Short mmCIF file of C-alpha atoms in Angstrom, two decimals:
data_model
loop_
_atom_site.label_atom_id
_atom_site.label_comp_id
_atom_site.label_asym_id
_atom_site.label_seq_id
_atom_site.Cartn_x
_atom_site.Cartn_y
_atom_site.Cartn_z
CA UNK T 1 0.00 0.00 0.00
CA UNK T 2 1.03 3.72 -0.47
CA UNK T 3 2.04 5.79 2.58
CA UNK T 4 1.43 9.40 2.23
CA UNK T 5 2.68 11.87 4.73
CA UNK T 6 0.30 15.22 4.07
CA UNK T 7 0.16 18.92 5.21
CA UNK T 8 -2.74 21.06 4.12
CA UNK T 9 -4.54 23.96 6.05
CA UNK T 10 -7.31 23.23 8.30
CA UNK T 11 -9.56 25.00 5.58
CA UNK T 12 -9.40 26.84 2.46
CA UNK T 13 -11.24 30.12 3.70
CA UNK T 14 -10.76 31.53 7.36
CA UNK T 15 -13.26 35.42 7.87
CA UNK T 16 -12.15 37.52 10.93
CA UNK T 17 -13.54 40.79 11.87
CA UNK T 18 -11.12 43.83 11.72
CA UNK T 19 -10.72 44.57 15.30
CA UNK T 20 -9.78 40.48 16.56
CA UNK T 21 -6.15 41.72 16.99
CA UNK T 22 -5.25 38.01 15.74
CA UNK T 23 -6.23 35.44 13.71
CA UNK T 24 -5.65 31.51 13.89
CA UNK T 25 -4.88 29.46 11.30
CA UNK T 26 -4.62 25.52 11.64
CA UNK T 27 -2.39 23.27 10.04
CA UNK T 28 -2.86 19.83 9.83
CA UNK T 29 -0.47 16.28 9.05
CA UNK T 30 -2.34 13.48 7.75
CA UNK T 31 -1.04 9.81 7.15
CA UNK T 32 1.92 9.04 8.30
CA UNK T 33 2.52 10.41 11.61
CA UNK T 34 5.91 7.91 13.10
CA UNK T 35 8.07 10.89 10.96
CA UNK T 36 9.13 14.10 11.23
CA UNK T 37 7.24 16.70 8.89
CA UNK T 38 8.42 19.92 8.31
CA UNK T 39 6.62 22.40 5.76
CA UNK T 40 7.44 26.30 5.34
CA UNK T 41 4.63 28.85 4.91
CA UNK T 42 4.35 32.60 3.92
CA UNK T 43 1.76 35.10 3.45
CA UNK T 44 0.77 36.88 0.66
CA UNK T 45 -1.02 39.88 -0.68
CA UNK T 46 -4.68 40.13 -2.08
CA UNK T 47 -6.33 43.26 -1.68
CA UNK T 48 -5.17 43.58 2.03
CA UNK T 49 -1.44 44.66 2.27
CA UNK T 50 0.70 43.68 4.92
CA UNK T 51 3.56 44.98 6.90
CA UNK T 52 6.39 44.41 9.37
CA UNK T 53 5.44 47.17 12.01
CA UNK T 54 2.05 47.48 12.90
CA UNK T 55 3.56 50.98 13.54
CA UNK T 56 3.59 51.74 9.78
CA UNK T 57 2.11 54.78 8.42
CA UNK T 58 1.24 53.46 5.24
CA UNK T 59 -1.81 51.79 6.63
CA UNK T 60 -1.43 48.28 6.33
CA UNK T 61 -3.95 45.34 7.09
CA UNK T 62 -2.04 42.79 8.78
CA UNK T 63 1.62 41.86 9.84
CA UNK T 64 3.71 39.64 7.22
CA UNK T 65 4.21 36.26 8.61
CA UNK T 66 6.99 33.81 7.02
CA UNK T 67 8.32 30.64 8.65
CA UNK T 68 8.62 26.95 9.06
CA UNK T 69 6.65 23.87 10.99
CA UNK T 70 8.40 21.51 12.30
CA UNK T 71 5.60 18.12 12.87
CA UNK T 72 7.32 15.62 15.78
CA UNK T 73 6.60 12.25 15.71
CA UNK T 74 2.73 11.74 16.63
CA UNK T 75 1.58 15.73 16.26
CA UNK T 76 -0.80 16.10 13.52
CA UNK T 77 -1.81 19.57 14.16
CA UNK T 78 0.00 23.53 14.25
CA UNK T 79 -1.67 27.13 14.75
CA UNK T 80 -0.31 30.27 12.84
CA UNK T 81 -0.79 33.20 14.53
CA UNK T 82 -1.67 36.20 12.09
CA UNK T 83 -1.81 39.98 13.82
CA UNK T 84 -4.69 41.73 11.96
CA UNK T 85 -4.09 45.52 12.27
CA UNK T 86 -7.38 47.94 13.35
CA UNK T 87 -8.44 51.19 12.11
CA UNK T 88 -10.95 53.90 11.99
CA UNK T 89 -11.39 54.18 8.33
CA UNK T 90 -14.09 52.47 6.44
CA UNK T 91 -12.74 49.76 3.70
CA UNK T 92 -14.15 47.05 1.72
CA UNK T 93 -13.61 43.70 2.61
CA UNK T 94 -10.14 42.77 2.04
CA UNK T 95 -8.00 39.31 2.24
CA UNK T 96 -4.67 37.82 1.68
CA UNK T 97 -3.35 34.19 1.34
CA UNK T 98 -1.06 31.75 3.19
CA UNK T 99 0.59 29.91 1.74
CA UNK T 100 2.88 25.95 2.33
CA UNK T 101 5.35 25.11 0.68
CA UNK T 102 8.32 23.13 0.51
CA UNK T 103 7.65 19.56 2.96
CA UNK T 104 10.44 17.44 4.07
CA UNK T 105 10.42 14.44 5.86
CA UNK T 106 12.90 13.03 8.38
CA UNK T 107 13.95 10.69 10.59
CA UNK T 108 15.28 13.07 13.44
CA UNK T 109 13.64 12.48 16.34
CA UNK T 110 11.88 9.04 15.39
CA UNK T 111 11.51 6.63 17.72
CA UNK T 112 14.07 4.16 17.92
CA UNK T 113 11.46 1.68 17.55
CA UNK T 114 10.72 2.93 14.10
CA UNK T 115 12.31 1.79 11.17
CA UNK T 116 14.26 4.27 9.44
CA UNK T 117 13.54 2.53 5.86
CA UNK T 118 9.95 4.23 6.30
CA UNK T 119 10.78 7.43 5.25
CA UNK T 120 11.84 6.11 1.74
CA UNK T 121 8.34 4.58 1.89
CA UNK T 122 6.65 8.06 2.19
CA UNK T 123 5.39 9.88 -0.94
CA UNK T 124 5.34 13.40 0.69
CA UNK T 125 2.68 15.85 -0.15
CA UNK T 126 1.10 19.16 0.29
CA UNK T 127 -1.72 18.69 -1.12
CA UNK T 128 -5.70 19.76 -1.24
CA UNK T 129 -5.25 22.59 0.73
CA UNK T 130 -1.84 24.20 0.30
CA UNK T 131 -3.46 27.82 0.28
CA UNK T 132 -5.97 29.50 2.33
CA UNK T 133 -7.51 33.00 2.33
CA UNK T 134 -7.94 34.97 5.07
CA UNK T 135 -10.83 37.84 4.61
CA UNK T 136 -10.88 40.64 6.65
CA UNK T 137 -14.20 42.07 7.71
CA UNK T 138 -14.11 45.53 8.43
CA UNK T 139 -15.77 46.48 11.56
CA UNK T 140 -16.53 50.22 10.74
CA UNK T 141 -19.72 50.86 9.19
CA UNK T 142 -22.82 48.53 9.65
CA UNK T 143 -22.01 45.96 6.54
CA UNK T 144 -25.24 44.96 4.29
CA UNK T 145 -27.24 41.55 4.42
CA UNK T 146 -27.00 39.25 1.37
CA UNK T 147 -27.63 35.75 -0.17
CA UNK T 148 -24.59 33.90 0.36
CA UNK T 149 -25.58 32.79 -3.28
CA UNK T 150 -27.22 34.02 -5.76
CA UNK T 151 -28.67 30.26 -6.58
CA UNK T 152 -29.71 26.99 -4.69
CA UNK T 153 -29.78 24.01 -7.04
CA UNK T 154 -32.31 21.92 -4.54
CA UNK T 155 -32.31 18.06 -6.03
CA UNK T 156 -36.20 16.78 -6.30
CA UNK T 157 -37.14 14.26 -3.58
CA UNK T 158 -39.92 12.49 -2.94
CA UNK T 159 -40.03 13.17 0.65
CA UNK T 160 -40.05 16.46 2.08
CA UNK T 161 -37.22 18.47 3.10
CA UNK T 162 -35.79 21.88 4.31
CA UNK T 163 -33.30 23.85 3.06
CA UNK T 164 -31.25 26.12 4.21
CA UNK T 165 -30.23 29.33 3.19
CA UNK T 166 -27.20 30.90 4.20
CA UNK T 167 -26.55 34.24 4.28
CA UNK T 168 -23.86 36.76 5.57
CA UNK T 169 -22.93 40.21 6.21
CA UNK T 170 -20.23 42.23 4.22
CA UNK T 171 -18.56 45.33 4.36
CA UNK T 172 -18.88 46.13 8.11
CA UNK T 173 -20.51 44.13 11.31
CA UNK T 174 -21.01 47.73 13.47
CA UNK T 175 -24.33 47.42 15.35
CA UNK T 176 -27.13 45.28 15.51
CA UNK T 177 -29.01 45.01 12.10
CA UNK T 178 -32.35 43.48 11.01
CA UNK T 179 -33.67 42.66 7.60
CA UNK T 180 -37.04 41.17 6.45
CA UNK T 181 -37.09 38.47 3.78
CA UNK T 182 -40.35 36.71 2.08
CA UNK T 183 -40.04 33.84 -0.59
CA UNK T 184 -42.26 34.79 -4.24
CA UNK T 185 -43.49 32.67 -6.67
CA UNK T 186 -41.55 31.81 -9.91
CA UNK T 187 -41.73 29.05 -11.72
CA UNK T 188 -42.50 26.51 -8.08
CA UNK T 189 -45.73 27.59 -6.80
CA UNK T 190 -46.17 28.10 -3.45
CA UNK T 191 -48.72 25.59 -1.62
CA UNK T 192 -47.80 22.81 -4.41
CA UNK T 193 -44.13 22.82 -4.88
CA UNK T 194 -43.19 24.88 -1.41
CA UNK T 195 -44.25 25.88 1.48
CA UNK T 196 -44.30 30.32 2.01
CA UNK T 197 -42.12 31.36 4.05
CA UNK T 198 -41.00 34.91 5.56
CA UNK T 199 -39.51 36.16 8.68
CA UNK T 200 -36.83 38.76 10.24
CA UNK T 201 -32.89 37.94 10.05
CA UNK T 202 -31.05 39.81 13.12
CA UNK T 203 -27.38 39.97 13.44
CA UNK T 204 -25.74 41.26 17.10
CA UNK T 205 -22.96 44.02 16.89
CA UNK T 206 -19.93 42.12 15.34
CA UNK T 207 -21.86 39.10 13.97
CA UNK T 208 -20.93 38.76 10.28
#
């Protein structure tokens, strides 16, 4: 059988409000854990810009982060630590990317139990998830409500069944908000091919 020794991020998209001072992101090993995994990682620009003083005048979004991971034997899991720099100007949503890179196995540290043949066994990867993108939510101005999507595709079944619709706030999470929504007739009629439905979405101060 193949033995793959994997580092990806936790997931693809991580959303953190202006003012958090820091954001989180996981990295996880899969497969083989008996080795030592290393993996570098960088961040890069999108339409937020980063820095290396969170002193800078030039008003920057975040701090630049570069580095390495070093996975011992048996840990499958690392945080990065991202600061996320606040201000009192309104901006769109921004984000930037992080990025791995580079993965090396090893046998330093391995248990002596563990045969050092193993690492020539590995196929190392970075794979499904080797970039993430972190958005930025600013935390000025009261943001707007929206669909998540603009479409549901909902499969016919011949049971009933609920769907869910998400949606989100963009471009500020000041204040509580409150928005009305209603469904309307197209081409599914209410009564036959749904049931009506309407109601009041309320987000807190901060909720996005």
């Amino acid at each position: 059988d193949r033995l793959t020794c994997s580092i990806e991020f936790g997931a693809a998209n991580y959303v953190v409000l202006e003012n958090a001072g820091v954001v989180r992101v996981k990295v996880l090993r899969r497969g083989v854990s008996e080795v030592v995994a290393i993996v570098k990682y960088r961040s890069r620009d999108g339409t937020a810009k980063a820095s290396t003083d969170d002193r800078d005048k030039s008003n920057p979004d975040y701090i630049k982060v570069e580095g390495v991971l070093n996975f011992g034997p048996g840990e499958t899991e690392k945080f990065i630590d991202i600061k996320i720099l606040d201000d009192n100007t309104y901006e769109e949503d921004e984000w930037f990317f992080l990025d791995l890179f580079s993965m090396i196995i090893s046998t330093q540290d391995m248990s002596k139990d563990v045969d050092a043949s193993l690492i020539d066994a590995v196929t190392r990867e970075v794979v499904t998830t080797a970039t993430t993108r972190v958005t930025i939510i600013d935390d000025d101005m009261a943001g707007v409500i929206a669909w998540a999507r603009e479409e549901e595709h909902v499969p016919t079944k011949v049971e009933d069944q609920v769907i869910n619709f998400e949606v989100s706030r963009r471009n500020g999470s000041k204040g509580k908000i409150t928005c009305q929504y209603t469904t309307e007739n197209a081409t599914a009629l209410a009564g036959t091919d749904y049931a009506a439905s309407s109601g009041t979405i309320e987000l807190d101060d901060g909720v996005c």
